[in-house]
């Protein structure tokens, strides 16, 4: 294909033209500092208020429960560390899972160096935590449970409402990293018993570098950035007005079009999955059906390296990602794939295709046409493959 086939929407999305259009005046004519008193600042203040309204409407909370941040990572860090330090006198125990995004995992590891104890819950072969294990892990020292809404690598959607109910019953604060969920699948913080939730604009066709944290009224959490009175003094610093405007607009569109978009996405997703599964020695990672994110496809091709697949796909103008080690510069393959029970060899041969509203059936067909040849060629170069052919299953 001449055109780039972008299938890495879980990494980031483009910004929708309607979103950008609404942002531009906040770089040009509406440049007043939202904290100033004169009339030109009223426009910027109003724009921030409107965005806060839009976000609160999208997840069903109050306007003053939304706090804008500089990213999803920042929101996750604030949630985990902010709750930990604000509730330290009550207890020092945190529960999370082995499949969280590094924004949560590395924040937890940091806390372990500062007197906190962290339980990392196992997941099953599809990536789900076990609710009984969660219940049993909660002690009178537990102050926070942080479980992601939907997994960015394998698309697993956790039973969030049930997790929230367990936390409510035990009076433990519940944070969810919903960066892959908000704008993609229904999220209702009231109905789902969520106390704190992270989201990021660039995962739902908004701009990069802006996110938000929902904090239920009454939840004890430290302020993140100390300075002026912005974000009710919890996250000081002059607001990223254009970014905040873009976030609100993008989320409004995403929620409006969710049902319609997902019908198409699920069709394309399942077509991709079914086509890929016809390649021999291929495994689907993550669940099937409605417990999987509509745009997520993740498979392992045995005997080869994800890195090699990505380079060959790039030659064919296809953008994808892998849980293989080399990509990230780390030695170990994806912690998520290891947590669902794959060995290193299998985990290294993973491929994630995350689709979005720019993808067509034609592109899916193109990928399905190109991939079998790539896998064949890479396997022919792989000593593991030749061993396998000689000796049979190891
Ligand atoms: C992308 C992502 C993040 C990080 O968000 P940024 O805005 O890129 O910092 C956190 N958690 C999940 C699940 C993500 O997919």
Short mmCIF file of C-alpha atoms and ligand atoms in Angstrom, two decimals:
data_model
loop_
_atom_site.label_atom_id
_atom_site.label_comp_id
_atom_site.label_asym_id
_atom_site.label_seq_id
_atom_site.Cartn_x
_atom_site.Cartn_y
_atom_site.Cartn_z
CA UNK A 1 0.00 0.00 0.00
CA UNK A 2 1.10 3.53 -0.77
CA UNK A 3 -0.61 4.96 2.26
CA UNK A 4 0.56 4.11 5.78
CA UNK A 5 -1.68 1.53 7.44
CA UNK A 6 -1.76 2.66 11.05
CA UNK A 7 -2.72 -0.10 13.48
CA UNK A 8 -1.20 1.23 16.69
CA UNK A 9 -4.15 3.22 18.08
CA UNK A 10 -3.48 1.91 21.61
CA UNK A 11 -0.15 3.74 21.53
CA UNK A 12 -1.71 6.99 20.40
CA UNK A 13 -4.33 8.34 17.99
CA UNK A 14 -4.31 11.23 15.57
CA UNK A 15 -6.19 14.35 16.71
CA UNK A 16 -9.54 14.73 14.99
CA UNK A 17 -9.81 17.84 12.78
CA UNK A 18 -12.95 19.04 14.63
CA UNK A 19 -10.99 18.78 17.88
CA UNK A 20 -8.01 20.70 16.54
CA UNK A 21 -10.34 23.35 15.12
CA UNK A 22 -11.84 23.97 18.54
CA UNK A 23 -8.36 24.16 20.11
CA UNK A 24 -6.74 26.67 17.75
CA UNK A 25 -8.37 29.88 19.05
CA UNK A 26 -6.89 29.12 22.48
CA UNK A 27 -3.42 29.51 20.99
CA UNK A 28 -4.33 32.72 19.17
CA UNK A 29 -7.13 35.11 20.11
CA UNK A 30 -8.08 33.55 23.47
CA UNK A 31 -4.72 33.68 25.15
CA UNK A 32 -5.72 35.23 28.48
CA UNK A 33 -4.44 33.50 31.60
CA UNK A 34 -7.49 31.77 33.10
CA UNK A 35 -6.49 33.04 36.55
CA UNK A 36 -6.54 36.73 35.57
CA UNK A 37 -9.44 39.06 36.31
CA UNK A 38 -9.87 40.99 33.04
CA UNK A 39 -12.48 40.17 30.49
CA UNK A 40 -10.29 38.35 27.91
CA UNK A 41 -9.51 35.76 30.56
CA UNK A 42 -13.17 34.98 30.98
CA UNK A 43 -13.18 33.15 27.64
CA UNK A 44 -10.36 30.82 28.63
CA UNK A 45 -11.89 30.21 32.05
CA UNK A 46 -15.22 29.38 30.41
CA UNK A 47 -13.52 27.01 27.96
CA UNK A 48 -11.95 25.08 30.82
CA UNK A 49 -15.30 24.93 32.63
CA UNK A 50 -16.99 23.61 29.50
CA UNK A 51 -14.36 20.90 29.12
CA UNK A 52 -14.73 19.92 32.76
CA UNK A 53 -18.49 19.66 32.20
CA UNK A 54 -18.00 17.49 29.15
CA UNK A 55 -15.64 15.11 30.95
CA UNK A 56 -17.86 14.83 34.00
CA UNK A 57 -20.85 14.11 31.79
CA UNK A 58 -18.91 11.40 29.91
CA UNK A 59 -18.06 9.43 33.07
CA UNK A 60 -21.02 10.50 35.24
CA UNK A 61 -19.46 12.54 38.02
CA UNK A 62 -19.62 16.13 39.29
CA UNK A 63 -17.73 18.87 37.50
CA UNK A 64 -15.58 19.63 40.57
CA UNK A 65 -14.44 16.02 40.78
CA UNK A 66 -12.36 16.38 37.57
CA UNK A 67 -8.75 17.58 37.71
CA UNK A 68 -6.75 18.09 34.54
CA UNK A 69 -3.20 16.72 34.34
CA UNK A 70 -0.33 16.63 31.86
CA UNK A 71 -0.83 12.98 30.83
CA UNK A 72 -2.30 9.62 31.71
CA UNK A 73 1.00 8.75 33.36
CA UNK A 74 0.76 11.83 35.55
CA UNK A 75 -2.80 10.97 36.54
CA UNK A 76 -1.75 7.42 37.49
CA UNK A 77 1.23 8.66 39.50
CA UNK A 78 -0.92 11.17 41.32
CA UNK A 79 -3.55 8.60 42.16
CA UNK A 80 -1.15 5.98 43.50
CA UNK A 81 1.33 8.18 45.35
CA UNK A 82 -1.21 10.79 46.39
CA UNK A 83 -3.48 8.26 48.09
CA UNK A 84 -0.54 6.37 49.59
CA UNK A 85 1.02 9.39 51.29
CA UNK A 86 -2.28 10.94 52.38
CA UNK A 87 -3.44 7.74 54.08
CA UNK A 88 -0.15 6.50 55.50
CA UNK A 89 -1.33 6.85 59.09
CA UNK A 90 -4.19 4.45 58.34
CA UNK A 91 -2.06 1.77 56.71
CA UNK A 92 0.77 1.08 54.31
CA UNK A 93 -0.64 -1.69 52.12
CA UNK A 94 -1.50 -1.31 48.43
CA UNK A 95 -2.99 -3.90 46.07
CA UNK A 96 -2.50 -3.80 42.32
CA UNK A 97 -2.07 -6.37 39.54
CA UNK A 98 0.82 -7.77 37.54
CA UNK A 99 -0.61 -6.47 34.25
CA UNK A 100 -0.85 -2.75 35.05
CA UNK A 101 0.72 -0.09 32.86
CA UNK A 102 4.21 0.92 34.00
CA UNK A 103 2.78 4.25 35.16
CA UNK A 104 1.10 2.34 38.00
CA UNK A 105 3.65 -0.46 38.46
CA UNK A 106 6.68 1.79 38.68
CA UNK A 107 4.86 4.19 41.01
CA UNK A 108 4.12 1.20 43.26
CA UNK A 109 7.76 0.07 43.13
CA UNK A 110 8.79 3.57 44.16
CA UNK A 111 6.42 3.39 47.13
CA UNK A 112 7.96 0.09 48.21
CA UNK A 113 11.19 2.01 48.78
CA UNK A 114 9.29 4.41 51.04
CA UNK A 115 7.74 2.08 53.58
CA UNK A 116 4.76 0.75 51.63
CA UNK A 117 3.95 -2.87 50.97
CA UNK A 118 2.47 -3.82 47.63
CA UNK A 119 0.61 -6.97 46.65
CA UNK A 120 0.75 -7.66 42.90
CA UNK A 121 -2.24 -9.85 42.05
CA UNK A 122 -1.83 -12.65 39.52
CA UNK A 123 -4.10 -12.86 36.49
CA UNK A 124 -5.48 -15.88 34.65
CA UNK A 125 -4.54 -16.92 31.12
CA UNK A 126 -6.84 -14.27 29.63
CA UNK A 127 -5.59 -11.51 31.90
CA UNK A 128 -8.41 -11.31 34.48
CA UNK A 129 -7.73 -10.86 38.18
CA UNK A 130 -9.51 -13.22 40.57
CA UNK A 131 -12.10 -11.47 42.76
CA UNK A 132 -11.70 -13.95 45.63
CA UNK A 133 -7.95 -13.36 45.62
CA UNK A 134 -8.57 -9.63 45.74
CA UNK A 135 -10.95 -10.02 48.71
CA UNK A 136 -8.45 -12.21 50.53
CA UNK A 137 -5.58 -9.82 49.88
CA UNK A 138 -7.32 -6.88 51.61
CA UNK A 139 -6.18 -6.42 55.22
CA UNK A 140 -6.85 -3.72 57.82
CA UNK A 141 -3.66 -2.06 56.55
CA UNK A 142 -4.88 -1.80 52.95
CA UNK A 143 -5.44 1.79 51.84
CA UNK A 144 -5.60 1.49 48.06
CA UNK A 145 -6.58 -0.95 45.32
CA UNK A 146 -5.42 0.06 41.82
CA UNK A 147 -6.66 -2.18 39.01
CA UNK A 148 -6.74 -1.05 35.39
CA UNK A 149 -10.07 -0.86 33.56
CA UNK A 150 -8.81 -2.38 30.29
CA UNK A 151 -5.39 -3.68 29.39
CA UNK A 152 -3.41 -1.77 26.77
CA UNK A 153 -1.59 -4.85 25.45
CA UNK A 154 -4.11 -7.68 25.38
CA UNK A 155 -7.41 -5.79 25.67
CA UNK A 156 -8.79 -7.54 28.75
CA UNK A 157 -11.66 -5.59 30.35
CA UNK A 158 -11.71 -6.24 34.11
CA UNK A 159 -14.95 -6.67 36.11
CA UNK A 160 -14.63 -3.10 37.37
CA UNK A 161 -18.04 -2.77 39.03
CA UNK A 162 -17.44 -5.92 41.10
CA UNK A 163 -13.93 -4.80 42.06
CA UNK A 164 -15.38 -1.43 43.08
CA UNK A 165 -18.06 -3.11 45.17
CA UNK A 166 -15.47 -5.20 47.04
CA UNK A 167 -13.45 -2.06 47.79
CA UNK A 168 -16.55 -0.12 48.91
CA UNK A 169 -17.57 -2.95 51.24
CA UNK A 170 -14.09 -3.05 52.77
CA UNK A 171 -13.78 0.78 52.83
CA UNK A 172 -10.64 0.77 50.69
CA UNK A 173 -10.04 3.45 48.06
CA UNK A 174 -10.36 2.12 44.49
CA UNK A 175 -8.37 3.67 41.64
CA UNK A 176 -8.65 2.48 38.06
CA UNK A 177 -6.34 3.34 35.17
CA UNK A 178 -9.04 3.81 32.53
CA UNK A 179 -6.77 5.30 29.87
CA UNK A 180 -7.71 2.55 27.39
CA UNK A 181 -11.37 2.51 28.39
CA UNK A 182 -12.64 6.09 28.52
CA UNK A 183 -14.01 7.12 25.13
CA UNK A 184 -13.97 3.50 23.95
CA UNK A 185 -16.35 1.55 26.19
CA UNK A 186 -19.03 2.71 28.66
CA UNK A 187 -17.58 4.11 31.89
CA UNK A 188 -19.81 5.25 34.76
CA UNK A 189 -17.92 6.02 37.96
CA UNK A 190 -21.08 6.08 40.11
CA UNK A 191 -22.53 2.82 38.88
CA UNK A 192 -19.10 1.12 38.93
CA UNK A 193 -18.11 2.22 42.46
CA UNK A 194 -14.96 3.99 41.25
CA UNK A 195 -13.25 6.45 43.63
CA UNK A 196 -10.40 7.64 41.39
CA UNK A 197 -9.95 7.24 37.64
CA UNK A 198 -7.22 8.20 35.14
CA UNK A 199 -7.77 9.13 31.50
CA UNK A 200 -5.73 10.64 28.64
CA UNK A 201 -6.88 12.60 25.60
CA UNK A 202 -4.49 11.14 23.00
CA UNK A 203 -6.04 7.68 23.34
CA UNK A 204 -9.44 8.98 22.11
CA UNK A 205 -8.50 11.29 19.22
CA UNK A 206 -7.54 14.25 21.37
CA UNK A 207 -4.14 15.94 21.73
CA UNK A 208 -1.10 14.46 23.46
CA UNK A 209 0.15 15.84 26.76
CA UNK A 210 -3.17 16.24 28.53
CA UNK A 211 -5.09 13.91 30.82
CA UNK A 212 -7.39 14.04 33.80
CA UNK A 213 -7.95 12.46 37.17
CA UNK A 214 -11.43 11.96 38.57
CA UNK A 215 -11.34 12.13 42.35
CA UNK A 216 -14.59 11.35 44.16
CA UNK A 217 -15.53 14.04 46.65
CA UNK A 218 -14.27 13.19 50.14
CA UNK A 219 -11.39 10.95 49.02
CA UNK A 220 -8.17 11.72 50.86
CA UNK A 221 -5.36 12.39 48.41
CA UNK A 222 -2.27 14.62 48.56
CA UNK A 223 -1.97 17.60 46.26
CA UNK A 224 0.24 16.78 43.28
CA UNK A 225 1.95 20.05 42.36
CA UNK A 226 2.32 22.88 44.85
CA UNK A 227 2.04 26.44 43.63
CA UNK A 228 -0.93 28.54 42.60
CA UNK A 229 -4.62 27.86 43.04
CA UNK A 230 -5.18 26.09 39.69
CA UNK A 231 -7.19 22.86 39.77
CA UNK A 232 -8.30 23.87 43.26
CA UNK A 233 -4.64 24.02 44.35
CA UNK A 234 -4.24 20.28 43.86
CA UNK A 235 -2.35 20.52 40.58
CA UNK A 236 -0.89 23.99 40.35
CA UNK A 237 0.47 25.57 37.18
CA UNK A 238 -1.13 27.65 34.44
CA UNK A 239 -3.55 25.41 32.60
CA UNK A 240 -2.89 23.84 29.19
CA UNK A 241 -6.04 25.58 27.95
CA UNK A 242 -5.95 24.39 24.33
CA UNK A 243 -5.15 20.84 25.43
CA UNK A 244 -7.96 20.84 27.97
CA UNK A 245 -10.38 22.17 25.31
CA UNK A 246 -9.25 19.39 22.95
CA UNK A 247 -9.67 16.72 25.61
CA UNK A 248 -13.25 17.72 26.34
CA UNK A 249 -14.24 18.01 22.70
CA UNK A 250 -12.62 14.69 21.75
CA UNK A 251 -14.31 12.88 24.63
CA UNK A 252 -17.71 14.31 23.76
CA UNK A 253 -17.36 13.05 20.18
CA UNK A 254 -16.02 9.67 21.30
CA UNK A 255 -18.94 9.05 23.65
CA UNK A 256 -21.51 10.26 21.09
CA UNK A 257 -20.17 7.92 18.40
CA UNK A 258 -19.15 5.03 20.64
CA UNK A 259 -21.85 2.53 19.78
CA UNK A 260 -21.65 3.13 16.06
CA UNK A 261 -17.83 3.05 15.98
CA UNK A 262 -17.61 -0.08 18.08
CA UNK A 263 -19.92 -2.07 15.85
CA UNK A 264 -17.51 -1.46 12.95
CA UNK A 265 -14.38 -1.96 15.05
CA UNK A 266 -15.55 -5.27 16.50
CA UNK A 267 -16.26 -6.55 13.01
CA UNK A 268 -12.78 -5.56 11.79
CA UNK A 269 -11.15 -6.87 14.97
CA UNK A 270 -12.73 -10.29 14.70
CA UNK A 271 -11.95 -10.51 11.02
CA UNK A 272 -8.30 -9.78 11.82
CA UNK A 273 -8.24 -12.30 14.67
CA UNK A 274 -9.84 -15.04 12.60
CA UNK A 275 -7.49 -14.42 9.70
CA UNK A 276 -4.38 -14.41 11.90
CA UNK A 277 -5.41 -17.60 13.68
CA UNK A 278 -5.20 -19.42 10.35
CA UNK A 279 -1.43 -18.98 10.42
CA UNK A 280 -0.03 -22.18 12.04
CA UNK A 281 1.32 -22.05 15.62
CA UNK A 282 -0.45 -18.81 16.44
CA UNK A 283 -2.06 -18.01 19.78
CA UNK A 284 -4.58 -15.32 20.62
CA UNK A 285 -3.65 -13.36 23.75
CA UNK A 286 -6.49 -11.98 25.84
CA UNK A 287 -10.18 -12.90 25.82
CA UNK A 288 -12.62 -13.17 22.94
CA UNK A 289 -15.90 -11.32 22.57
CA UNK A 290 -17.26 -8.46 24.65
CA UNK A 291 -14.65 -8.71 27.43
CA UNK A 292 -12.03 -7.58 24.93
CA UNK A 293 -11.47 -3.96 23.87
CA UNK A 294 -13.17 -3.40 20.48
CA UNK A 295 -9.92 -2.26 18.84
CA UNK A 296 -7.44 -4.76 20.30
CA UNK A 297 -5.78 -7.69 18.55
CA UNK A 298 -2.80 -9.46 20.14
CA UNK A 299 -1.31 -12.73 18.96
CA UNK A 300 1.89 -14.71 19.40
CA UNK A 301 3.62 -16.37 16.49
CA UNK A 302 5.90 -19.09 17.80
CA UNK A 303 9.60 -19.41 16.90
CA UNK A 304 10.12 -15.81 15.81
CA UNK A 305 10.79 -12.35 17.27
CA UNK A 306 8.21 -9.59 17.40
CA UNK A 307 10.93 -7.12 16.49
CA UNK A 308 11.50 -8.86 13.16
CA UNK A 309 7.77 -8.86 12.44
CA UNK A 310 7.55 -5.12 13.13
CA UNK A 311 10.45 -4.32 10.78
CA UNK A 312 8.93 -6.40 7.99
CA UNK A 313 5.53 -4.81 8.58
CA UNK A 314 7.16 -1.39 8.44
CA UNK A 315 8.58 -2.30 5.01
CA UNK A 316 4.98 -2.97 3.99
CA UNK A 317 3.92 0.43 5.45
CA UNK A 318 2.07 -1.12 8.40
CA UNK A 319 2.49 0.37 11.90
CA UNK A 320 2.04 -2.10 14.77
CA UNK A 321 3.68 -2.94 18.09
CA UNK A 322 5.05 -5.93 19.94
CA UNK A 323 5.71 -7.13 23.47
CA UNK A 324 9.14 -8.22 22.34
CA UNK A 325 12.10 -7.06 24.37
CA UNK A 326 14.21 -5.32 21.76
CA UNK A 327 11.57 -2.71 20.95
CA UNK A 328 11.64 -1.25 24.44
CA UNK A 329 15.38 -1.73 24.93
CA UNK A 330 14.63 -4.00 27.91
CA UNK A 331 15.83 -7.58 28.24
CA UNK A 332 12.57 -9.16 29.34
CA UNK A 333 9.54 -9.47 27.11
CA UNK A 334 6.24 -7.86 28.10
CA UNK A 335 5.33 -8.29 31.78
CA UNK A 336 1.71 -8.69 30.68
CA UNK A 337 2.42 -11.68 28.42
CA UNK A 338 4.56 -13.29 31.13
CA UNK A 339 1.76 -12.72 33.66
CA UNK A 340 -0.76 -14.60 31.50
CA UNK A 341 1.60 -17.55 31.55
CA UNK A 342 3.56 -17.35 28.30
CA UNK A 343 7.19 -18.42 28.39
CA UNK A 344 9.88 -16.06 27.11
CA UNK A 345 10.07 -17.62 23.66
CA UNK A 346 6.35 -17.25 23.01
CA UNK A 347 6.13 -13.80 24.57
CA UNK A 348 8.92 -12.57 22.29
CA UNK A 349 6.90 -13.49 19.21
CA UNK A 350 3.95 -11.25 20.02
CA UNK A 351 2.24 -8.75 17.76
CA UNK A 352 -0.33 -6.15 18.76
CA UNK A 353 -2.52 -4.61 16.08
CA UNK A 354 -4.72 -1.95 17.66
CA UNK A 355 -7.27 -0.58 15.26
CA UNK A 356 -9.23 2.64 15.25
CA UNK A 357 -11.62 4.75 13.25
CA UNK A 358 -9.13 5.39 10.46
CA UNK A 359 -8.97 1.72 9.50
CA UNK A 360 -10.95 0.11 6.70
CA UNK A 361 -11.80 -3.43 5.70
CA UNK A 362 -9.43 -3.00 2.79
CA UNK A 363 -6.57 -2.36 5.22
CA UNK A 364 -7.48 -5.41 7.27
CA UNK A 365 -7.42 -7.51 4.09
CA UNK A 366 -4.07 -6.01 3.15
CA UNK A 367 -2.55 -6.95 6.55
CA UNK A 368 -3.98 -10.45 6.29
CA UNK A 369 -2.46 -10.78 2.81
CA UNK A 370 0.97 -9.57 3.82
CA UNK A 371 1.48 -11.25 7.21
CA UNK A 372 1.55 -14.97 6.35
CA UNK A 373 4.48 -14.39 3.96
CA UNK A 374 6.36 -12.40 6.62
CA UNK A 375 5.85 -15.10 9.25
CA UNK A 376 6.95 -17.81 6.81
CA UNK A 377 10.08 -15.95 5.83
CA UNK A 378 11.06 -15.19 9.45
CA UNK A 379 10.44 -18.77 10.52
CA UNK A 380 12.63 -20.03 7.71
CA UNK A 381 15.44 -17.92 9.17
CA UNK A 382 14.76 -19.10 12.73
CA UNK A 383 16.87 -21.88 14.31
CA UNK A 384 14.00 -22.51 16.76
CA UNK A 385 11.70 -23.27 13.86
CA UNK A 386 14.16 -25.66 12.22
CA UNK A 387 14.68 -27.44 15.58
CA UNK A 388 10.94 -27.76 15.92
CA UNK A 389 10.55 -29.21 12.42
CA UNK A 390 13.32 -31.75 13.10
CA UNK A 391 12.31 -32.82 16.60
CA UNK A 392 8.62 -32.12 16.75
CA UNK A 393 7.02 -30.30 19.69
CA UNK A 394 9.55 -29.41 22.40
C1 LIG B 1 -1.21 5.18 27.29
C2 LIG B 1 -1.50 4.64 28.64
C3 LIG B 1 -1.05 5.28 29.81
C4 LIG B 1 -0.18 6.50 29.76
O1 LIG B 1 -0.82 7.62 29.26
P1 LIG B 1 0.08 8.83 28.68
O2 LIG B 1 -0.90 9.92 28.44
O3 LIG B 1 0.69 8.31 27.43
O4 LIG B 1 1.09 9.16 29.70
C5 LIG B 1 -1.41 4.75 31.02
N1 LIG B 1 -2.14 3.64 31.12
C6 LIG B 1 -2.59 2.99 30.02
C7 LIG B 1 -3.44 1.79 30.19
C8 LIG B 1 -2.28 3.46 28.75
O5 LIG B 1 -2.71 2.81 27.68
#
